[in-house]
mmCIF file of C-alpha atoms and ligand atoms in Angstrom:
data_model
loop_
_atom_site.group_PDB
_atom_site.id
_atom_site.type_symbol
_atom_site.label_atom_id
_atom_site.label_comp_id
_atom_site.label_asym_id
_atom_site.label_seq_id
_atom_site.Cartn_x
_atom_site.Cartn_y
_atom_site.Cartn_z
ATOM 1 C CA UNK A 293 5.399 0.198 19.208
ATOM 2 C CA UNK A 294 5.699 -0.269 15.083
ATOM 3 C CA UNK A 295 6.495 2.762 14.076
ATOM 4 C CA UNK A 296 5.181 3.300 10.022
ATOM 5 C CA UNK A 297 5.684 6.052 6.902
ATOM 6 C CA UNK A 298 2.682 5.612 4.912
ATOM 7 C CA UNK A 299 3.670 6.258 1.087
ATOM 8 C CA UNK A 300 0.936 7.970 -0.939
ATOM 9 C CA UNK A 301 0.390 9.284 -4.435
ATOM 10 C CA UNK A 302 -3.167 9.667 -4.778
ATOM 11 C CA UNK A 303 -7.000 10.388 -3.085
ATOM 12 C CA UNK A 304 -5.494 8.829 -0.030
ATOM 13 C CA UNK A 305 -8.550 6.239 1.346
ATOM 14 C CA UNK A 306 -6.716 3.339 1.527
ATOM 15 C CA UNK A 307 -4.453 6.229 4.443
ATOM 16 C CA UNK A 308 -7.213 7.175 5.882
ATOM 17 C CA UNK A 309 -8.134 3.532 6.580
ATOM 18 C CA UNK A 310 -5.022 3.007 8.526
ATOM 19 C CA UNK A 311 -5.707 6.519 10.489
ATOM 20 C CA UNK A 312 -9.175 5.672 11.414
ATOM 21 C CA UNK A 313 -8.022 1.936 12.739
ATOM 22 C CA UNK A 314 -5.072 3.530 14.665
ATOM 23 C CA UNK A 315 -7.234 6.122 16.037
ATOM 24 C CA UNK A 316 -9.836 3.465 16.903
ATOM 25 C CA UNK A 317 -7.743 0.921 18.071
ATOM 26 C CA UNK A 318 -8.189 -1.150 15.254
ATOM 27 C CA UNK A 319 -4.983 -1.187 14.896
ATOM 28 C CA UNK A 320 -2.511 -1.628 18.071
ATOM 29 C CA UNK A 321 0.986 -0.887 18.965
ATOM 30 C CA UNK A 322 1.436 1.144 16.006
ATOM 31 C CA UNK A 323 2.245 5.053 15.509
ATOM 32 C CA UNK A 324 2.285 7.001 12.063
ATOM 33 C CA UNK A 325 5.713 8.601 11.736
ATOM 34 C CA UNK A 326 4.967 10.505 8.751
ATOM 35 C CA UNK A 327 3.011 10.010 5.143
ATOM 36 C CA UNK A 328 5.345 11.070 1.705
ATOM 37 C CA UNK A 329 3.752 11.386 -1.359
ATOM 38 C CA UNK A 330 5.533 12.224 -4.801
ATOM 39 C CA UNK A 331 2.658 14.193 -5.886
ATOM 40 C CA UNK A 332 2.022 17.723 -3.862
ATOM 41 C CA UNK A 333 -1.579 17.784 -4.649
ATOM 42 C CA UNK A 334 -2.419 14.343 -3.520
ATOM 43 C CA UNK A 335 -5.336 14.347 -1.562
ATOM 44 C CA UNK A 336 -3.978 11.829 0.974
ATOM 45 C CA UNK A 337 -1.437 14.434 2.270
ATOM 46 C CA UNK A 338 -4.569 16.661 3.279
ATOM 47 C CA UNK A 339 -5.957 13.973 5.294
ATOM 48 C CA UNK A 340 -2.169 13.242 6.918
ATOM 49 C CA UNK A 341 -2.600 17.344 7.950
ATOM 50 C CA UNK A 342 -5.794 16.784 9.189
ATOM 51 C CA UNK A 343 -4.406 14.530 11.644
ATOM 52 C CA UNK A 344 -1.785 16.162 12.450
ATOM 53 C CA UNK A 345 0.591 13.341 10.487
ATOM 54 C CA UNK A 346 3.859 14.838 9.304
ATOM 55 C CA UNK A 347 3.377 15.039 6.304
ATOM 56 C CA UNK A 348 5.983 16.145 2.992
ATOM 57 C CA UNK A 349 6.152 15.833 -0.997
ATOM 58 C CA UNK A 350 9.482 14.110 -2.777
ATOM 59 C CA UNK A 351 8.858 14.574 -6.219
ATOM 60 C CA UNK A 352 11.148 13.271 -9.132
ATOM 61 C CA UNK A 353 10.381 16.049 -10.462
ATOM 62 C CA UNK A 354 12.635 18.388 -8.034
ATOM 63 C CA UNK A 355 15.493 16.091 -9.183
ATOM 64 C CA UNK A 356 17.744 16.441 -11.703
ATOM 65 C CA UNK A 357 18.397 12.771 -12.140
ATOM 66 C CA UNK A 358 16.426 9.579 -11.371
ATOM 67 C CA UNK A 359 19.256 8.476 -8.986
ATOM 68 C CA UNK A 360 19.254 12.179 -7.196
ATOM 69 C CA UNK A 361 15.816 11.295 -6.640
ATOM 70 C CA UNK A 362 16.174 7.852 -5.071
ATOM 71 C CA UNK A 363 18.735 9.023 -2.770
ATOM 72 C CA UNK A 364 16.716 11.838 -2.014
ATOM 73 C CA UNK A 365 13.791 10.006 -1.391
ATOM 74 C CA UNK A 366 15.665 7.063 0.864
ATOM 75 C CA UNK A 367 17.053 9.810 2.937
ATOM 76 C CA UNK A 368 13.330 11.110 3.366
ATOM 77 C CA UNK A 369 12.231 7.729 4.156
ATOM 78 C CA UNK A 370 14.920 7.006 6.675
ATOM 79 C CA UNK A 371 14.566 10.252 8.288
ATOM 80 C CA UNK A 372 10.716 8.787 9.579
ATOM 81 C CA UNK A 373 12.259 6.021 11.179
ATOM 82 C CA UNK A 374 9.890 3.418 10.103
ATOM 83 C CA UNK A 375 9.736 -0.323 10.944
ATOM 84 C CA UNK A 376 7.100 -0.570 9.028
ATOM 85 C CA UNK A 377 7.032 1.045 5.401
ATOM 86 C CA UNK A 378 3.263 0.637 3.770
ATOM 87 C CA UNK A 379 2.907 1.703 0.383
ATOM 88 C CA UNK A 380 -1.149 2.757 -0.165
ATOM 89 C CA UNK A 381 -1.487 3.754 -3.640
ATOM 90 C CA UNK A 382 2.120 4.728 -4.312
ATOM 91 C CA UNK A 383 2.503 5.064 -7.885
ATOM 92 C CA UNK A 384 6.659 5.758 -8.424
ATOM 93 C CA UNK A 385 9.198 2.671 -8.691
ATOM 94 C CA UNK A 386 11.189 2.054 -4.981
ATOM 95 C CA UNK A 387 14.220 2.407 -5.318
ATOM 96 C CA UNK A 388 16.244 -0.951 -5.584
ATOM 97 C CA UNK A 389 18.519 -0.081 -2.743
ATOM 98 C CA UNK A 390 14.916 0.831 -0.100
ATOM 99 C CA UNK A 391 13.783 -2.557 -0.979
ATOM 100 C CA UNK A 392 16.936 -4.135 0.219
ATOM 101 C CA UNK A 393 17.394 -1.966 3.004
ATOM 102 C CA UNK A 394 12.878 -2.422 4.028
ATOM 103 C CA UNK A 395 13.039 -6.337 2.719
ATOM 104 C CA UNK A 396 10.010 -7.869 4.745
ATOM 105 C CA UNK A 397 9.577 -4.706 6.424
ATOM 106 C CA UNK A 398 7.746 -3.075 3.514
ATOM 107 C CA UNK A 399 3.918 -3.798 2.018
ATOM 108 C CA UNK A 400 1.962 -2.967 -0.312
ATOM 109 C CA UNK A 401 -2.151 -3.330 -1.134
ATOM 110 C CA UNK A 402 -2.858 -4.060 -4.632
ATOM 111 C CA UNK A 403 -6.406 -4.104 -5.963
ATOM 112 C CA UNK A 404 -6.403 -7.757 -7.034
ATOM 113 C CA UNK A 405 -6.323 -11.632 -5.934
ATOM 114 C CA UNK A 406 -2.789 -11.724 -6.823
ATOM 115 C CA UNK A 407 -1.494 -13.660 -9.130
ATOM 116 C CA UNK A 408 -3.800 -12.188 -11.441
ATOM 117 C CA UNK A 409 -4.618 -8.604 -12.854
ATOM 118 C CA UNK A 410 -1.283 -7.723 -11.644
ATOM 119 C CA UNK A 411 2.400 -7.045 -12.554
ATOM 120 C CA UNK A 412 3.824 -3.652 -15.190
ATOM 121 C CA UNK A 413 0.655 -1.671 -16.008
ATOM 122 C CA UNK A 414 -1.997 -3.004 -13.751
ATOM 123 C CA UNK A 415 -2.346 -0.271 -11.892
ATOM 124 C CA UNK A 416 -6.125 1.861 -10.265
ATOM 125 C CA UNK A 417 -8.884 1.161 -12.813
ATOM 126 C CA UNK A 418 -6.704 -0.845 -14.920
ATOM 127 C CA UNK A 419 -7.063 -3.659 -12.881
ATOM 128 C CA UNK A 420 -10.710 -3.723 -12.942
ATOM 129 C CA UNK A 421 -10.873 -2.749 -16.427
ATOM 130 C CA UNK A 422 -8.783 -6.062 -17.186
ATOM 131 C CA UNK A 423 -11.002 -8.471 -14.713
ATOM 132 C CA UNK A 424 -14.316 -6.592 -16.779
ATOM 133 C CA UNK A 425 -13.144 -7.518 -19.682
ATOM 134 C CA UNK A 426 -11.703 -11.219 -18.467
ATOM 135 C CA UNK A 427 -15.129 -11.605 -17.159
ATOM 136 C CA UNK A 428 -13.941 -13.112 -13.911
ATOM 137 C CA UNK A 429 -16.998 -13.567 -11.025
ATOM 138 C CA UNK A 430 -14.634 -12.624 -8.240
ATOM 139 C CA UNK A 431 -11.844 -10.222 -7.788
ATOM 140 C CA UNK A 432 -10.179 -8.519 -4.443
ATOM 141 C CA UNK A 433 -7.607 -7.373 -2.839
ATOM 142 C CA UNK A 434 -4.226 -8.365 -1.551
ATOM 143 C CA UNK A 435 -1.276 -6.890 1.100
ATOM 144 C CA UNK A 436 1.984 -8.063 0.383
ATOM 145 C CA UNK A 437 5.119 -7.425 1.034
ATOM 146 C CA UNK A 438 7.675 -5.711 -1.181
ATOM 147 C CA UNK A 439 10.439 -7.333 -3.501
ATOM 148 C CA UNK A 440 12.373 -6.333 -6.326
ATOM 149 C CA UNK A 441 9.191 -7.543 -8.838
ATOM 150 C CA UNK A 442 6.306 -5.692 -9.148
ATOM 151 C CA UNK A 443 3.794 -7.128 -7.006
ATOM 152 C CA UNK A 444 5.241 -9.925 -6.470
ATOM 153 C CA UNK A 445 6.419 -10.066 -2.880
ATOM 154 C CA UNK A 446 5.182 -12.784 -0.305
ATOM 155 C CA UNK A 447 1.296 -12.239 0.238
ATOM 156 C CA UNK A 448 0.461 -11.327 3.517
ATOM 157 C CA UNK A 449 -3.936 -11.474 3.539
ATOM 158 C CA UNK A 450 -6.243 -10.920 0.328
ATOM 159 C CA UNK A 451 -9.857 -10.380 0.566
ATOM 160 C CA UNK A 452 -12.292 -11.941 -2.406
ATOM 161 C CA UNK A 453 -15.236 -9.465 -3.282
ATOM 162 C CA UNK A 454 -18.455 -10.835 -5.992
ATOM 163 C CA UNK A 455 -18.118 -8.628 -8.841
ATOM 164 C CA UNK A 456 -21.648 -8.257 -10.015
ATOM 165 C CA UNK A 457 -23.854 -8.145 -12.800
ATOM 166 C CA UNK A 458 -23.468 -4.223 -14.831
ATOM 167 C CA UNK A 459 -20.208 -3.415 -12.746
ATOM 168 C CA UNK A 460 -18.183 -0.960 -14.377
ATOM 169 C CA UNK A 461 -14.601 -0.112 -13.079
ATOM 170 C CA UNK A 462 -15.357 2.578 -11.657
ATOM 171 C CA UNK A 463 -18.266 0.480 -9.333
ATOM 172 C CA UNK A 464 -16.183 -2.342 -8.859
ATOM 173 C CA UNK A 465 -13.104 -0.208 -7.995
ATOM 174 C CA UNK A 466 -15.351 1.010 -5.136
ATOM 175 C CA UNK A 467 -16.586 -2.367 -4.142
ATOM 176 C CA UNK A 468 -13.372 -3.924 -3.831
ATOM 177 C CA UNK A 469 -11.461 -0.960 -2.013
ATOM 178 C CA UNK A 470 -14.681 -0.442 0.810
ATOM 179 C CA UNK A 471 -14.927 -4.622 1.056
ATOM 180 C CA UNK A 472 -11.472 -5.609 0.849
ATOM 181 C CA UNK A 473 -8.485 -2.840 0.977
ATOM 182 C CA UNK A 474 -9.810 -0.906 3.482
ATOM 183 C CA UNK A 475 -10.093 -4.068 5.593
ATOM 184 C CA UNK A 476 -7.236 -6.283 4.624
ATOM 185 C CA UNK A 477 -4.668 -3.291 4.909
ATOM 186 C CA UNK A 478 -5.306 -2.027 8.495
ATOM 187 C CA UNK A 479 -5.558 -5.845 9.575
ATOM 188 C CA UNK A 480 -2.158 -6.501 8.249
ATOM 189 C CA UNK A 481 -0.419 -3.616 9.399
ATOM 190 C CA UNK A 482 -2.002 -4.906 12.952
ATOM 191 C CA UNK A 483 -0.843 -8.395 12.554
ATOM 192 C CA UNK A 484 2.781 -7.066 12.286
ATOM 193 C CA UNK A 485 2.636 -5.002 14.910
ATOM 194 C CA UNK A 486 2.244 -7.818 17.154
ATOM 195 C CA UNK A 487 4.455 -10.047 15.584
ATOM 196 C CA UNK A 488 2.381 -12.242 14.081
ATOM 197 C CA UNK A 489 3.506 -12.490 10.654
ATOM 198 C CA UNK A 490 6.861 -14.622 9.568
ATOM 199 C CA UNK A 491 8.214 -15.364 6.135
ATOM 200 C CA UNK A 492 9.763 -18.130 5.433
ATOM 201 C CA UNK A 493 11.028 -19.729 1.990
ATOM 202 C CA UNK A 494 9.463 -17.144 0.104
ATOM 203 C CA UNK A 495 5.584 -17.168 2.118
ATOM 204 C CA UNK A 496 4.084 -15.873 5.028
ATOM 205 C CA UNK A 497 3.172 -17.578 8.091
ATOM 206 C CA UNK A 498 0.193 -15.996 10.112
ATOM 207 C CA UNK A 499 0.705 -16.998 13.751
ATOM 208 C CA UNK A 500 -2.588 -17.598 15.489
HETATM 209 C C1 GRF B 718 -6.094 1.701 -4.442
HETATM 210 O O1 GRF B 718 -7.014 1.120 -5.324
HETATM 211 C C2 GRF B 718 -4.978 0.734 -4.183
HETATM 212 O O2 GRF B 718 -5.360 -0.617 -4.229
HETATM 213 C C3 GRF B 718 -4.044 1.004 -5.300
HETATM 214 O O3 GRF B 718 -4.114 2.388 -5.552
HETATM 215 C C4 GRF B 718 -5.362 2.868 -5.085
HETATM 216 C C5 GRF B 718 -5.060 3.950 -4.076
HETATM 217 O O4 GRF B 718 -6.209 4.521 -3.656
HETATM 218 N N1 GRF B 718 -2.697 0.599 -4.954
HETATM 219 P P1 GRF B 718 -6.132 5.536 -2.398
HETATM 220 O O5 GRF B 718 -5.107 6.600 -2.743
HETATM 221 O O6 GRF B 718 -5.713 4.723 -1.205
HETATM 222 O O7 GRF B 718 -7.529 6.068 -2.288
#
């Protein structure tokens, strides 16, 4: 059984694509230890509640220092026992010393076809706002797992979506997160629940 801590910050669909798939059986072997979020009004902890996830709030803000808070927040990681950590929209830096401590056991969905549209700033709309105005014909979504860079950890699956003609972020957004993160991210999290995902030298390796 993979046992995962969903981290959160925002509206929370990207979550409740992981609860619906465990619930369904789209995902396997897998149990939801808990959901954090840094923000106490993020929807995604209402949806944890309606599910009866554990769910609880570490804010920076309830810290005096930015190192309080990392502690603080490892310790409320740790304390969910995960295997699994899966960042869905989680908006704060990790701390260096959880991404040493969760290397390879820690992913994240970005709204892009990484390499591009990604890295410090492209973040929610931004992304799509930048592809808009790059005038790119396709865009997506990738999972991938979490290193000291900012999205720049070994991809695990993306998902290409056609952006079309009129699209404004806000539409495309949309598009991409119902074709492509709400997929991609439940069938990851599935895939390494039953083993079936290696790195090695720096990439993944699906097994069949
Ligand atoms: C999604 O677009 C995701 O790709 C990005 O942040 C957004 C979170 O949305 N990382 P939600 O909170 O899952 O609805």
């Amino acid at each position: 059984m993979l046992d995962i801590a969903v981290l959160v910050s925002g509206g929370g669909t990207n979550l409740q694509a992981v609860i619906d798939a465990v619930e369904s059986g789209g995902i396997t072997n897998t149990r939801i230890t808990g959901v954090i979020s840094n923000n106490k009004n993020a929807y995604a902890l209402e949806r944890a509640k309606e599910h009866g996830i554990k769910s609880i709030c570490v804010s920076p803000k309830d810290f005096p220092s930015r190192a309080e808070f990392n502690q603080g927040f490892l310790e409320a990681v740790d304390a969910l026992e995960p295997d699994l950590v899966v960042l869905a929209g989680f908006l704060v830096v990790i701390p260096p010393e959880m991404i040493e401590k969760y290397r390879n056991r820690m992913i994240n969905i970005h709204p892009s076809l990484i390499p591009s549209f990604c890295g410090t700033g492209y973040y929610g709309l931004k992304v799509h706002e930048a592809a808009l105005s790059r005038g790119v014909k396709v865009v997506g979504a990738t999972v991938h797992f979490v290193d000291e860079g900012t999205d720049t950890g070994p991809i695990i699956l993306q998902k290409a979506v056609e952006v079309e003609q009129g699209d404004t972020p806000e539409v495309l957004q949309r598009r991409v997160m119902e074709q492509a993160e709400w997929k991609i991210l439940p069938r990851a999290i599935d895939l390494i629940a039953n083993g079936r995902v290696k790195v090695e030298d720096g990439k993944t390796v699906i097994l069949q």
